C-alpha angles and dihedrals in degrees: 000000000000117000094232089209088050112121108249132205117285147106083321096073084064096063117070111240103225085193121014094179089065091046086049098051097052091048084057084055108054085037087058099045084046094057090035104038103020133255086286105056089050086047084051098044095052094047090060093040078056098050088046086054092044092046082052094051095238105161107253148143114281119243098236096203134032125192124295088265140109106284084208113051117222095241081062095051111114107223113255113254130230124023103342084178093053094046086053100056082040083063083043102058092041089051088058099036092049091047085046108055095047085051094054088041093049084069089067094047091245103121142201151177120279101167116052088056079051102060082028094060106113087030082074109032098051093054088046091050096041123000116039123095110215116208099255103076127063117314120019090294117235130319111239117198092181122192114273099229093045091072095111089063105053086045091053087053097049081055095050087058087046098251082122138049145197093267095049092048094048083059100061106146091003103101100148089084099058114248097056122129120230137255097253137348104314126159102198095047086045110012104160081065115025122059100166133058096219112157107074076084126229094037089073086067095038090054101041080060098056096041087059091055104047085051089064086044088058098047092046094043093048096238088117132341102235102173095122094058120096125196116217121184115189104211133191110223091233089050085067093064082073109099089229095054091066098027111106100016085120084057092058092045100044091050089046089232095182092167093074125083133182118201104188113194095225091198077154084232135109128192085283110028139295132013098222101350089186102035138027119285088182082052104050095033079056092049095049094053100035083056099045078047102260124145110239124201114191113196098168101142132064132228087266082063101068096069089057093045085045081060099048106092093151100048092242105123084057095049094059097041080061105049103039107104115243093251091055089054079053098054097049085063091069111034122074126267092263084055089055103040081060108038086039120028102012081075090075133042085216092059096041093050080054094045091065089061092058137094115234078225095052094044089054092043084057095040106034105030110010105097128149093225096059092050109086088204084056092056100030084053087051106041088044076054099054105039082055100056108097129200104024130047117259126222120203117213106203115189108207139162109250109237097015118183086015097101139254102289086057100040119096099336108142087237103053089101081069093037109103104173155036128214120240095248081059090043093061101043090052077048087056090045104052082037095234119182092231116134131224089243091061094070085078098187099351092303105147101232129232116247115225136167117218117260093267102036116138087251098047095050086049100050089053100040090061102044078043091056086042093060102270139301121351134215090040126119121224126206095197119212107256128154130251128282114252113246110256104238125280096246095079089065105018071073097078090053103091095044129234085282099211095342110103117221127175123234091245095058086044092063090041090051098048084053095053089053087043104051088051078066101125092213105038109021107096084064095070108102106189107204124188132156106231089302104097085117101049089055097040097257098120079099091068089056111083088033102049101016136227105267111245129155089219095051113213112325097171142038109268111230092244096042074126101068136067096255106039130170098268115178116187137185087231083034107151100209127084109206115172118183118238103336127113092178099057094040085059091041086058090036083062101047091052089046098058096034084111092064110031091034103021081230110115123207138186113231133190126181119185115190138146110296104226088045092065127053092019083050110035107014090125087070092042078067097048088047087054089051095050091055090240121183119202141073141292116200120201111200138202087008133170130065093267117032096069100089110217107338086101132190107344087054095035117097123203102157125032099108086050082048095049092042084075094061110083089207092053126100109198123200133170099189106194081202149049092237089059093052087048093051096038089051088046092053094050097056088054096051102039098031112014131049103317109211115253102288099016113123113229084196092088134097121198135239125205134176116218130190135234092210123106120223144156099283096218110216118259114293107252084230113142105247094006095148090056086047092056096051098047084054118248138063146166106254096177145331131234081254104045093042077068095247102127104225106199120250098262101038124142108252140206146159137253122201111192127179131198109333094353095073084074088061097045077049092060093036087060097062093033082059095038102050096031111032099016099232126139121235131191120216118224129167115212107209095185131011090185099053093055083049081061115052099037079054088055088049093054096055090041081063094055086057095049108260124122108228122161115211109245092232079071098039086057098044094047114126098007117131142245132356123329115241114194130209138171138146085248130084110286085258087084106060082038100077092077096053102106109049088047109102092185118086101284138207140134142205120220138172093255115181139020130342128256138197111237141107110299089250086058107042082048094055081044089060096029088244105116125106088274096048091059102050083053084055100045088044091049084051099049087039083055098050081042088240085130143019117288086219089061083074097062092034084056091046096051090043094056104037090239 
């Protein structure tokens, strides 16, 4: 038979045993206290052994879960200063105000969320007290990603210090008025108090990461010495079941980035029902940080706990707190005391022998009422523990009751996330509860009353004193006055303007190029933040790398394998490029933070993130929005774009839609620029607008995408045509005429446009003299910059003419007079050139690369789309067949004659 303590096989054989006596000898130990004292005294006893080699620093492996239990004991905890009575009725009066204002919403059908403030409560109240750095004292202040759903109670907080009043509460969810407060936190809806777009949850953790991060870029790089500032991100613990929201958490650990704390409401409930109704959702969220290095602090039970844990000598009490699934701790919120004697204690004579001892009433304070998150020396214990860990982030996991004080209709019930309102009789028994001053007569037919301190109430003077003595309001975005960027100097872009001669160059290397030349600007180019997800080399930037450095905390502790070559691997502490590794999303998430540095740091900075086009707004877009929201500045580049230019790598790289995809965002500027002048002109102009002097009317609040090609071609020199840069960046110009191609149309020849855009204006190239020397039609040559800026502002005109005024679009203004039919053609769907359709008065139609992608050669993935030189000179043909300018036979004989 097999001896069951007997090592067996396994990674041990490989370590040499210096002594195996003495290995021996402690294995008989822990074999005798196991049958003696049971399993869980020799568990116990090796996870303290653990802890002991992990104090001493003696290299192990990390226990990744300790027991369901406070990480901090209540005899450790340090006393909360200041008035632990008037922060309570503080907490009070924004529990009343925040239930309150969604009630007297809900009459209007808006909504809201009652019951995540609720369990959030003291989350809130005791880093408002005592934690959170406003912006007006030294350094930027904290950053604050607070809970989405929360929103009510932060705004109820903001009324309580008088930031708010009456008028703006009783518009919660209605905006369109004016002085209405948004849904959720959103800077650009509310932009003096929110910083930050939380609630598409997971992206608020995956930020706040990130954040974190670029704070400690723009200490180590001189730009500003954040050290001070602190990020907090509120998180819900079903929000964490987002990919996003654990993401990047090894990032956090493996960069040390101490200045970074979660606090995750563990209400143990999600927008259904339960997180993990038959596990532990506190357990496994502690296993998953402790093991990316993270410091976790549990603080789950509440003061009325101890005397249950006093009475605990088996460990029993221990063992069945940790293996009750979470659904069943919600369900004891909800039972009575004799429920709970049974389902709880009755599973282990220990317990039940406890249990006697215990008054029904004691047994419903601890299970009902006793939480670590709704004690503010419970918080107070957790975030002083945090702050003070040093070399690693720290998550708090906060166990709560999910609409606590709400009642107990409210309390624990698996639909309290859809439920928007009390009734008054509720109303008045939370009042009793929290013990409010607030009257009977108050509820004037049936309206449930704010509650609201006078001025110079004893609650009112505190709150402020201590956000006073904090540095100011929080939450509250800045935009700091700070005055305009210079310029960099015209000869970076004046460059393009003569074009690459014979030389090709591919749309990609030319915007590569022009930001070489921009961040040597003595004024401006430390600005500039390159960010690029593992892919520098596949768009030509690996020259940047020993000039500008690859950001790392660490610096560079080895030699990199090409130190030998021109362009070697080079990682710096003050390192400007952000390169990191596979990760769009956390490309994008550094890409926001830079963005909105002007704002949250009064620093602004000057981000570009390159990235695969297709691997942008079809992957991330939700955190293009979020940029957008944010009223982030910078530029997203979207590189080897374009369904065909991409040779062999086929559908899942081949993008076909992502200008279609950014037109839909109202912050985004899309351009699909066919030269390397135009790139050169479109960049200029941004930095005028986002970080320069903006023109009467323009929004500064804006970032630019631009789609950029892999495929290298002759770069002509800049057109002699007189406001040709506005022009560019309005979206359409005439690039040539027939005539002035040099293909000598005769007199009489049938004519028609063709509008190109990106890549495709080499088609349409090739399509003018096809339909010149064969067919002897005349083609005119325009590139088309931006389809959706003409969209917009044909889209602008249209509403100027519903207030009176005449205004032409300018697609119109530019295509006036000019003769025959318009023929479109990008390397997009035809969704893209569509969106001009309607403001054209010329004959109108468009080709596009509709469908899936393919791996082949670009000519013939362009045969495949009809896209291709030939194809347009068969659609050019069928429009002017159809206007009888030619022959409808010409459209067959083209066809023939091209194998189409």
């Amino acid at each position: 038979m097999t001896d069951p303590h007997a090592i067996q096989p396994s990674e041990l054989d490989q370590l040499p045993d210096r002594d195996p006596e003495e290995t021996a000898e402690w294995q008989a130990s822990l074999d005798a206290v196991a049958e003696a004292a049971g399993p869980h005294r020799a568990a116990y006893l090796m996870r303290r052994t653990l802890e002991r080699a992990e104090g001493n620093g003696i290299a192990l492996p990390k226990l990744l879960e300790t027991d369901y239990v406070n990480t901090i004991p209540t005899p450790a905890e340090p006393a909360v200063p200041g008035d632990e009575a008037l922060e309570a009725r503080i907490t009070a009066w924004n529990r009343w105000n925040a239930a309150a204002m969604v009630t007297r919403g809900s009459k209007h059908g808006v909504g809201g969320h009652i019951a995540t403030f609720a369990s959030a409560a003291w989350l809130y109240e005791v880093g408002f007290n005592h934690f959170f750095h406003g912006k007006e004292g030294d350094g930027s202040g904290d950053q604050l990603y607070i809970q989405g759903h929360a929103s009510p109670g932060i705004y109820a907080r903001a009324f309580l210090d008088g930031r708010l009043d009456e008028t703006h509460l009783d518009n919660f969810r209605q905006e369109a008025g004016g002085s209405g407060l948004p849904s959720y936190p959103h800077p650009r809806r509310l932009p003096w108090l929110w910083e930050f777009p939380t609630v598409s949850m997971g992206l608020g953790p995956l930020s706040a990461i990130y954040q974190a991060r670029f704070n400690r870029y723009l200490t180590h790089r001189g730009i500003k010495d954040l050290s001070s500032s602190h990020v907090w991100a509120f998180l819900g613990d079903g929000e964490m079941d987002e990919p996003e929201a654990m993401a990047a958490i090894s990032l956090a650990a493996r960069e040390e980035l101490d200045n970074l704390t979660f606090v995750i409401n563990c209400n143990l409930q999600r927008l259904d029902g339960p997180v993990r109704a038959n596990f532990k959702i506190v357990q496994e969220l502690e296993g998953r940080f402790r093991g990316a290095g993270w410091n976790v602090v549990k603080s789950l039970w509440g003061t009325a706990w101890d005397e249950l844990f006093a009475l605990d000598t088996t460990g029993a009490l221990v063992r069945r707190l940790r293996e009750v699934p979470d659904a069943q701790l919600q369900t004891y919120q909800t039972r009575d005391a004799a429920y709970i004697r049974e389902d709880f204690f009755g599973k282990d004579p220990a317990l039940a022998q406890m249990a006697q001892l215990l008054s029904d009433d004691k047994i419903l304070e601890c299970f009902h009422l006793s939480r670590g998150g709704h004690e503010a020396r419970k918080v107070y214990a957790a975030y002083r523990a945090a702050l003070a860990h040093k070399g690693a982030p720290t998550v708090i996991l906060a166990q709560t009751v999910k609409g606590f004080t709400l009642g107990t209709g409210f309390a624990s019930k698996n639909a309290n996330h859809q439920m928007k309102k009390l009734t008054v009789d509720e109303f008045k028994t939370m009042r009793d509860l929290l013990e409010l001053p607030i009257p009977d007569s108050d509820f004037a037919d049936g309206t449930v009353p704010y509650g609201r301190p006078g001025a110079d109430s004893p609650e009112v003077r505190y709150l402020q004193e201590r956000r006073a003595a904090l540095g100011g309001p929080a939450p509250a975005r800045r935009v700091h006055p700070v005055a305009p960027l210079p310029a960099p100097a015209d000869k970076a872009f004046a460059a393009f303007d003569k074009g690459s001669g014979s030389q090709n160059v591919a749309t990609t290397m030319a915007f590569v190029r022009l930001v070489k030349d921009l961040v040597r600007d003595k004024e401006t180019g430390k600005r500039w933040v390159p960010i690029v997800p593992d892919e520098a080399r596949t768009f030509g930037m690996e020259s940047l790398f020993p000039s500008l450095g690859i950001y790392s905390p660490k610096g560079q502790t080895y030699e990199p394998v090409d130190r030998d070559q021109l362009m070697y691997y080079k990682e710096a502490e003050n390192g400007q490029i952000l390169n990191e590794g596979i990760t769009e999303a956390g490309s994008m998430a550094d890409f926001i933070a830079a963005a909105s540095s002007y704002s949250t740091h009064g620093e602004p900075m000057i981000p570009f993130y390159i990235f695969y086009s297709m691997f942008g707004w079809q992957r991330t877009a939700d955190q293009m929005w979020q940029l957008g929201d944010q009223l982030g500045r910078g530029f997203l580049i979207g590189a080897t774009a374009g369904r065909t230019t991409l040779t062999g790598e086929g559908l899942q790289h081949a993008d076909g839609h992502s200008p279609a995809i950014a037109a839909t965002n109202p912050a985004a500027l899309t351009y699909d620029p066919a030269f390397a002048y135009e790139i050169a002109v479109i960049v200029k102009d941004g930095l005028r607008r986002m970080y320069g002097q903006p023109a009467p009317g323009e929004d500064q609040d804006v970032f630019y995408y631009l789609t950029v090609y892999n495929e290298p071609l002759p770069q002509p020199a800049k057109p002699a045509l007189q406001g040709v840069d506005e022009a560019i960046v309005k979206g359409l110009y005439r690039f040539n005429t027939a005539e002035s191609a040099g293909l000598s149309p005769a007199a009489n020849a049938p004519r028609i446009q063709l509008l190109g855009s990106g890549t495709a204006i080499h088609w349409a190239l090739d399509a003018q003299r096809l339909l010149a020397e064969e067919w002897g039609v005349a083609a005119d040559v325009w590139s088309a910059t931006s389809w959706g800026e003409l969209r917009r502002d044909a889209m602008e005109a249209d509403a100027a003419l519903l207030r009176g005024e005449d205004r032409v679009p300018y697609v119109r203004q530019a295509l006036q007079g000019a003769e025959g039919p318009v023929l479109a053609v990008s390397d997009y769907m035809r969704q893209v050139p569509d969106q001009i359709a309607q403001w054209v008065e010329q004959d109108y139609t468009s080709l596009g690369t509709d469908g899936f992608g393919l791996s082949d050669t670009r000519d013939a993935a362009r045969r495949h789309f009809g896209v291709d030189a030939q194809s347009i000179v068969v659609a050019a043909l069928a429009q002017l067949a159809r206007r009888g300018e030619v022959q409808a036979t010409a459209v067959k004989e083209a066809r023939e004659r091209y194998g189409l």
